[in-house]
Short mmCIF file of C-alpha atoms in Angstrom, two decimals:
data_model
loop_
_atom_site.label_atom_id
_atom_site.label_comp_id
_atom_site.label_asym_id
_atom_site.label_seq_id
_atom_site.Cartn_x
_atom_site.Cartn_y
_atom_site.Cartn_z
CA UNK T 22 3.98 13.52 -6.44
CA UNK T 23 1.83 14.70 -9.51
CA UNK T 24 3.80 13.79 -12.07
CA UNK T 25 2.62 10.52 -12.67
CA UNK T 26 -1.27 11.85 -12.82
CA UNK T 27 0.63 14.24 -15.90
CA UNK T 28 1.86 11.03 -17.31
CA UNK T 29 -1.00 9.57 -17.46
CA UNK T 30 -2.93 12.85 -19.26
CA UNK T 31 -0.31 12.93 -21.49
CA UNK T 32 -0.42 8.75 -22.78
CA UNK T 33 -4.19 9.62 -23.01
CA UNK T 34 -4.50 12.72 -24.85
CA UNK T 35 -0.78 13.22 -26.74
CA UNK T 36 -1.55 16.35 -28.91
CA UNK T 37 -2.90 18.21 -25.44
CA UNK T 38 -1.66 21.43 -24.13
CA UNK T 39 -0.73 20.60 -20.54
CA UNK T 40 -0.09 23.72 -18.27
CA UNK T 41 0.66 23.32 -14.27
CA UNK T 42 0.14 26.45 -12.17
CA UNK T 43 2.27 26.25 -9.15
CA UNK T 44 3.58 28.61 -6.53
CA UNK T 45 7.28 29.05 -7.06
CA UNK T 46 9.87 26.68 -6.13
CA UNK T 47 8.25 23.96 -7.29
CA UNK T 48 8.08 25.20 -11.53
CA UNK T 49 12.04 25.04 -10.97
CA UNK T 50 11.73 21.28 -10.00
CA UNK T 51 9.10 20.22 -13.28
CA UNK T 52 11.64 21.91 -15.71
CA UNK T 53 12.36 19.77 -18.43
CA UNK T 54 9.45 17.58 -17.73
CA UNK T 55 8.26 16.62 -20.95
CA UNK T 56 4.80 16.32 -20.70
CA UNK T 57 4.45 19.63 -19.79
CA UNK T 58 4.12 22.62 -22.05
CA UNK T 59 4.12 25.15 -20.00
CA UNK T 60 4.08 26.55 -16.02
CA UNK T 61 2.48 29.09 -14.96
CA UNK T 62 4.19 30.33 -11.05
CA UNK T 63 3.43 32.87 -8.73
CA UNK T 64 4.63 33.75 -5.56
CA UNK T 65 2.33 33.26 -2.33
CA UNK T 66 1.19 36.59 -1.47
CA UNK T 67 1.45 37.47 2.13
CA UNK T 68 -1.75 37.90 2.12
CA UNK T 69 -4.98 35.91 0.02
CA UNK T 70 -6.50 39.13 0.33
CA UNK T 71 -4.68 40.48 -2.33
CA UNK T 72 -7.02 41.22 -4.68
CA UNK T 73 -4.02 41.91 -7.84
CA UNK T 74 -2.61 38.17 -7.13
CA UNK T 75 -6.10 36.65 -7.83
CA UNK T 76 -6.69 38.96 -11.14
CA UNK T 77 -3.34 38.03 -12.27
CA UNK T 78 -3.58 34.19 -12.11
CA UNK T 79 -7.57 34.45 -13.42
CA UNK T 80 -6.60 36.84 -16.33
CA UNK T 81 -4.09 34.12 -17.32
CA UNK T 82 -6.82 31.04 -17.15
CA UNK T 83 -8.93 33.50 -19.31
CA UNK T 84 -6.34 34.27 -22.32
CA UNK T 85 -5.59 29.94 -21.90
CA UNK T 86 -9.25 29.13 -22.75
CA UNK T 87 -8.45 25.72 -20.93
CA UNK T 88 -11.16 23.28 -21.49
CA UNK T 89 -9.94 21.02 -18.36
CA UNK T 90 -8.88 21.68 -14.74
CA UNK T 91 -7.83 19.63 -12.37
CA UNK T 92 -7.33 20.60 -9.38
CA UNK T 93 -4.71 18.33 -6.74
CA UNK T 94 -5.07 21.07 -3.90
CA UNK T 95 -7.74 21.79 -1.64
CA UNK T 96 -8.08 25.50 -1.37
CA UNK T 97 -11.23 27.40 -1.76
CA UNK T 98 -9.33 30.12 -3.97
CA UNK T 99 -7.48 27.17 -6.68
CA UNK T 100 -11.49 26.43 -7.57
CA UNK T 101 -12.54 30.14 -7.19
CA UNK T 102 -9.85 30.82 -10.28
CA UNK T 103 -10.53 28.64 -12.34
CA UNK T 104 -14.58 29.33 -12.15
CA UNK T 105 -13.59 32.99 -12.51
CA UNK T 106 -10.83 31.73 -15.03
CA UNK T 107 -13.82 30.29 -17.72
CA UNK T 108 -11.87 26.93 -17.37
CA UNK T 109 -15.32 24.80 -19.05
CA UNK T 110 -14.59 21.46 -17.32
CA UNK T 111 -13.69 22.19 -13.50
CA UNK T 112 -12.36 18.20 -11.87
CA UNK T 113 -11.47 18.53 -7.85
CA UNK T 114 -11.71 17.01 -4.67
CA UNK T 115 -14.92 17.87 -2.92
CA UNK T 116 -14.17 19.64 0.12
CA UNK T 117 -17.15 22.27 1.64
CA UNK T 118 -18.66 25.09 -0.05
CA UNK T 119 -15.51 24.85 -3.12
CA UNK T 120 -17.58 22.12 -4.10
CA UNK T 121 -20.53 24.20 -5.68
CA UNK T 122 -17.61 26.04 -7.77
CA UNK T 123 -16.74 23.02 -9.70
CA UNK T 124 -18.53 20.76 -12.57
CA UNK T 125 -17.34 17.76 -10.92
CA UNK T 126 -16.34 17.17 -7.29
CA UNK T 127 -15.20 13.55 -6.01
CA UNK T 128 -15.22 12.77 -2.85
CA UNK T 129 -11.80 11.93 -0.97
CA UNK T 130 -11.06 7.90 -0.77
CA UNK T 131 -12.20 6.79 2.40
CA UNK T 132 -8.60 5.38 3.15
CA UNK T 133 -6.74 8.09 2.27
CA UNK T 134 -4.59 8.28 4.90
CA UNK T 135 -3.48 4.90 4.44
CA UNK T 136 -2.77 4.83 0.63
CA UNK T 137 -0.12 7.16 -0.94
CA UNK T 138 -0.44 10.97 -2.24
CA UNK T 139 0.45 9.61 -5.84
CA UNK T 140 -2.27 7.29 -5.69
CA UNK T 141 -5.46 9.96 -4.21
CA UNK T 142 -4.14 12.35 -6.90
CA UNK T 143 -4.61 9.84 -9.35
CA UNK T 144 -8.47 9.06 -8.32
CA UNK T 145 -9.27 12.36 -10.44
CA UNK T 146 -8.72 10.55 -13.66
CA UNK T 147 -11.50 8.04 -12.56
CA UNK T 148 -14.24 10.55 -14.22
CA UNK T 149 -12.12 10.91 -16.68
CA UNK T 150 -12.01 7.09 -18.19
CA UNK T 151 -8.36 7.89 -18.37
CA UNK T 152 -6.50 4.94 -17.43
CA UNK T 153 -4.34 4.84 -14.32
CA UNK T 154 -0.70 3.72 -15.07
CA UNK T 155 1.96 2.60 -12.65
CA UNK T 156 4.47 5.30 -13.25
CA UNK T 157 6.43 6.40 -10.67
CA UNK T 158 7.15 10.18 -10.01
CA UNK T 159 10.01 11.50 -12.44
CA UNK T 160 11.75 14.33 -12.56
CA UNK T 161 14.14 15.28 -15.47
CA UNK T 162 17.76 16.99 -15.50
CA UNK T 163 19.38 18.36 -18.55
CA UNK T 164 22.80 17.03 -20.15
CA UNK T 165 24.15 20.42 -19.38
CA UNK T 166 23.14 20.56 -15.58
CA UNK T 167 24.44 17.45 -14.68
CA UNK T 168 27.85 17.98 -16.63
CA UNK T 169 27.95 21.66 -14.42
CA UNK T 170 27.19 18.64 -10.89
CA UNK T 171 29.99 16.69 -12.40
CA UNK T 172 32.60 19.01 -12.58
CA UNK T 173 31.64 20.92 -9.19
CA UNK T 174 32.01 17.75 -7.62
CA UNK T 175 35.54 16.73 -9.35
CA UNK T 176 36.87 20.23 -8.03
CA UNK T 177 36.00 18.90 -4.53
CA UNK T 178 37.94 15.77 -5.50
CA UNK T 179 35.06 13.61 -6.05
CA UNK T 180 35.55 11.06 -8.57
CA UNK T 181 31.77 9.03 -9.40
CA UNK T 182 33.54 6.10 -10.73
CA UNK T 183 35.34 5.31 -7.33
CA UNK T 184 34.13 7.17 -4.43
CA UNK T 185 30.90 6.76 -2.73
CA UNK T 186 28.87 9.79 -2.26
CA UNK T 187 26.58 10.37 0.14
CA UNK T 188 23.97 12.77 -0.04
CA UNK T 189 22.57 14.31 3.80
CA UNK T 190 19.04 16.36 4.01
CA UNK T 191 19.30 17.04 8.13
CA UNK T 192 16.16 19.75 7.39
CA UNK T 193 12.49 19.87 6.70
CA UNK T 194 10.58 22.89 5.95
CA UNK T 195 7.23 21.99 7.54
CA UNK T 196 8.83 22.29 10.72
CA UNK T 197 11.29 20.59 13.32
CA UNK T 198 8.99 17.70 14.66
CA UNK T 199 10.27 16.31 11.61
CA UNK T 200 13.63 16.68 11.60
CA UNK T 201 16.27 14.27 13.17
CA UNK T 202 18.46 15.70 15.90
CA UNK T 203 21.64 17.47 14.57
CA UNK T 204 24.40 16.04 16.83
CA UNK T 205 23.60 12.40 15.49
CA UNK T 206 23.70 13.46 11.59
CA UNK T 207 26.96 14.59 13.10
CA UNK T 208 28.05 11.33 15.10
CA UNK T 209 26.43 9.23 11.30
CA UNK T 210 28.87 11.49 9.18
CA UNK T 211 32.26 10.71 11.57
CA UNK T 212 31.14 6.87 11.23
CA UNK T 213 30.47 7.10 7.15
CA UNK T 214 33.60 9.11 7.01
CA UNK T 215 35.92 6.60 8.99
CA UNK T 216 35.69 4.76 4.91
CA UNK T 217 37.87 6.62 2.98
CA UNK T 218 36.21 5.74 -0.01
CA UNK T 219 33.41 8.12 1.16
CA UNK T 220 32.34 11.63 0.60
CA UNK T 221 29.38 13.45 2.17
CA UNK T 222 27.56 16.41 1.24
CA UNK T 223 24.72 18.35 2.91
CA UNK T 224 22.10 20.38 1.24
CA UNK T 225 19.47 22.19 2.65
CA UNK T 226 18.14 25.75 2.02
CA UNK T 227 18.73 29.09 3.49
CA UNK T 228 16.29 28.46 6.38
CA UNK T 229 18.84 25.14 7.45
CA UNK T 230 22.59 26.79 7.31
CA UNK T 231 22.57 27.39 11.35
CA UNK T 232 21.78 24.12 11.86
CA UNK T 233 23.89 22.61 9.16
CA UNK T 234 26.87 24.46 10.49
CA UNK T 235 26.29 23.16 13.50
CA UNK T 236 26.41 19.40 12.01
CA UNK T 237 29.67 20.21 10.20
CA UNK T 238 31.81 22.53 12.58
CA UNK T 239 34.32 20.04 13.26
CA UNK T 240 33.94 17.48 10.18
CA UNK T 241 36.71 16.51 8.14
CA UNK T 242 36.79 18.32 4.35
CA UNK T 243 35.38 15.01 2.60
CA UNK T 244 31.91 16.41 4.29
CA UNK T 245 31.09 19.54 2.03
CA UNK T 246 28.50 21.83 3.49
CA UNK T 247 26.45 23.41 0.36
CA UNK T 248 23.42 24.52 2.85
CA UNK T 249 21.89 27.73 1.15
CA UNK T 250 24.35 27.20 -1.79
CA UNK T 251 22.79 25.63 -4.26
CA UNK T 252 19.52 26.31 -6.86
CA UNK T 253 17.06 23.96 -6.96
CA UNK T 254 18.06 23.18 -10.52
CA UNK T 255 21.75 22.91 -9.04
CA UNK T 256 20.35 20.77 -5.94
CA UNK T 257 18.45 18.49 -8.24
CA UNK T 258 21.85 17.87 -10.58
CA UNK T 259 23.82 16.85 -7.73
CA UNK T 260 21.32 14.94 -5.94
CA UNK T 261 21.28 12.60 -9.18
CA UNK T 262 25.03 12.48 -8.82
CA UNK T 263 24.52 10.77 -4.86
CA UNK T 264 25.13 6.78 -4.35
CA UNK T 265 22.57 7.52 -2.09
CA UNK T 266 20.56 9.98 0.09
CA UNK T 267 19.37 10.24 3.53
CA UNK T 268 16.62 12.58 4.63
CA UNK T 269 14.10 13.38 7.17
CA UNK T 270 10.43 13.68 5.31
CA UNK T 271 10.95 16.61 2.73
CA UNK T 272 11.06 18.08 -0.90
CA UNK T 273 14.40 16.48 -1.55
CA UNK T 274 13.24 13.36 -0.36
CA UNK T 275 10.64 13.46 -3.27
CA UNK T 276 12.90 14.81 -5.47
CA UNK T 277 15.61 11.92 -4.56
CA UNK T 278 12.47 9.79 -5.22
CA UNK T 279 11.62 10.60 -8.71
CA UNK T 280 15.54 10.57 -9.73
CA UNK T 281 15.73 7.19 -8.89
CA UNK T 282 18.11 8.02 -6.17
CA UNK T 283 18.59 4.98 -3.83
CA UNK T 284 17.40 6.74 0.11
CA UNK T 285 16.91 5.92 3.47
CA UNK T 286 14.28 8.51 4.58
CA UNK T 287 13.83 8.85 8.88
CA UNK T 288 9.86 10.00 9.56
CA UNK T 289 8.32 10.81 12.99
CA UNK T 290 5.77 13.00 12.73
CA UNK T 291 4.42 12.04 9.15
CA UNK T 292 2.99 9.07 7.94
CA UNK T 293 5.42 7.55 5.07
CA UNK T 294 2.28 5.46 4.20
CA UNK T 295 1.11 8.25 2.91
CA UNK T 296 3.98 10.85 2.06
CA UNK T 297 6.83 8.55 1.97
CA UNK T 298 9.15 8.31 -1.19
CA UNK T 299 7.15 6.70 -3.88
CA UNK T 300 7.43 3.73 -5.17
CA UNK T 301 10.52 2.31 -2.80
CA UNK T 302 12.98 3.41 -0.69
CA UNK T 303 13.76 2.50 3.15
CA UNK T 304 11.83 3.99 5.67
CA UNK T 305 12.36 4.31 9.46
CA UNK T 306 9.40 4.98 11.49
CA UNK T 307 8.90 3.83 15.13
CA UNK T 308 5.77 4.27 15.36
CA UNK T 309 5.27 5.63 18.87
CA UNK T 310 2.12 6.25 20.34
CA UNK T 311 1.67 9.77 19.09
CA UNK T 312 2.71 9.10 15.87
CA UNK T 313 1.92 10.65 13.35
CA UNK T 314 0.74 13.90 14.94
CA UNK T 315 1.76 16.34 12.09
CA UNK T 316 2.42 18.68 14.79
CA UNK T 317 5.21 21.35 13.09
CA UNK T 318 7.16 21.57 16.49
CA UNK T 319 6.67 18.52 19.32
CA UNK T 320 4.92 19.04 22.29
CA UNK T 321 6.73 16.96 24.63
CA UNK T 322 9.88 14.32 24.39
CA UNK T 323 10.18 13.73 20.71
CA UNK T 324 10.47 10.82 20.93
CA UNK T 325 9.67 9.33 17.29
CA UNK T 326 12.98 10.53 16.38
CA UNK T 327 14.98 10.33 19.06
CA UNK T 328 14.31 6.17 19.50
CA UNK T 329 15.86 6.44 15.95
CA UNK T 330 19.50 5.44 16.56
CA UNK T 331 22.75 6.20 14.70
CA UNK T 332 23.74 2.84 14.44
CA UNK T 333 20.30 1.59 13.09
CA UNK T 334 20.57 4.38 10.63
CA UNK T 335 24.27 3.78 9.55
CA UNK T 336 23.45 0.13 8.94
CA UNK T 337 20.83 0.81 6.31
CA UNK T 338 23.10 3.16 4.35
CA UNK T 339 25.07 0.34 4.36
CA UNK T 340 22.85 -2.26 2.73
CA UNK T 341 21.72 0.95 0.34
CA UNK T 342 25.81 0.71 -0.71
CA UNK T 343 26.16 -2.69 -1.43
CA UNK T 344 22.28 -2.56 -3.09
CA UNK T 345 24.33 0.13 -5.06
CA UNK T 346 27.38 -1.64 -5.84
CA UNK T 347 25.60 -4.16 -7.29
#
């Protein structure tokens, strides 16, 4: 959801060196980006105690001699590196005592929560005088990765040019509350699959294989299970390959997003105002009366999801294939 703010910085100052620090998966999913120059990742420490993690990231921002740093998240220890980092011109949200460590903090939107991510990152440029474009998120895969998705996918007797394939996300890392119940990705994938033209495949990461094992125990073989199977570089390939994509709320949603992948995406807990995929894509939400909570696990009937029905959800896909075929 920050790629368009890197868009922007890069129409406005072309000859600038633009480096993203990030905690590791996501410098696997900005590869190729080109308006980036470099990424700097690190894994998150068990503990932010760890006084060698800090000195590493803050010895890098001192050999960069960065004149600008802005700063999307809201942790206390992002604006304690780059003070500590010499980075001259420090740009963040304010947020409590952080505040004092930067040269510049703005003050969240007041309707934040109903205006999208993209668009609150994209309030830092404001002191900036950069303008604010209307480019979308975009992600980038190589000629080589998605000739590697092409011929993984004709082994499994896919052909692009004919078949309709299907993409499934059944997980969400943040936690179940957001997650549709397995046995109806299950009952979807028997109805998709009654077209012959169709092929299904589920990602999701090493975390999801119980649970996508459960969904496809007793699928036919045009629904290939690839949970914990793929790279992210390998996921993101393939996911460019789909007709379309469902998912719950979740990094491949986003990633779908900024691929220009056609999705449905189901949300519960979440509020797609806010999160949702950027700049389209269908959205169901019912809106129930404790939604959104952004509880990780729900308290009581979940019922956000479960009001979301199979056949609801297997009509959409179908207007996303005929949007496709068009």
């Amino acid at each position: 959801m920050a790629t368009p703010l890197l868009t922007d910085l890069r129409r406005q100052w072309k000859e600038a060196k633009i480096t993203v620090i990030c905690q590791t998966p996501i410098d696997s999913v900005l590869q190729n980006h080109p308006d980036i120059n470099s990424i700097y990742a690190f894994k998150r420490p068990k503990s932010w105690l760890n006084k060698f993690h800090h000195y590493e990231v803050i010895d890098f921002l001192q050999k960069g001699q960065y004149d600008l740093g802005l700063l999307l998240t809201n942790s206390f220890s992002s604006a304690w590196w780059f003070l500590k980092g010499k980075v001259q011109n420090r740009l963040g949200f304010a947020d409590g005592f952080r505040s004092l460590l930067l040269n510049k903090a703005i003050p969240f939107p007041k309707n934040k929560e109903f205006q999208h991510q993209v668009i609150t990152y994209k309030t830092l440029l404001g002191p900036l005088a950069i303008p604010v474009s209307s480019t979308p998120p975009q992600l980038y895969v190589s000629t080589q990765e998605l000739q590697e998705a092409h011929h993984f996918l004709h082994r499994c007797g896919i052909d692009l040019q004919k078949n309709i394939l299907v993409g499934i996300n059944p997980g969400a890392a943040y936690g179940s509350a957001k997650c549709w119940p397995p046995e109806r990705f299950n009952k979807l994938t028997k109805k998709l699959l009654e077209n012959p033209n169709v092929f299904v495949i589920y990602f999701g990461d090493s975390n999801g294989v119980s649970v996508v094992n459960q969904i496809c125990q007793d699928l036919p073989n045009r629904a290939i299970n690839l949970a914990g199977r793929t790279s992210i570089r390998e996921l993101i390939a393939l996911l460019k390959c789909c007709s379309i994509f469902l998912t719950n709320d979740s990094g491949p949603m986003h990633i779908a997003a900024a691929l220009g992948v056609r999705l449905l995406a189901l949300f519960g807990s979440t509020n797609e105002i806010k999160t949702g995929p950027y700049p389209q894509g269908l959205v169901i939400h019912k809106h129930v009366e404790c939604s959104p909570c952004y509880k990780r696990v729900c308290p009581i009937d979940f019922r956000c999801m479960t009001k979301i029905k199979v056949e609801e959800v297997y009509e959409q896909l179908e207007r996303l294939v005929k949007e496709n075929s068009c």
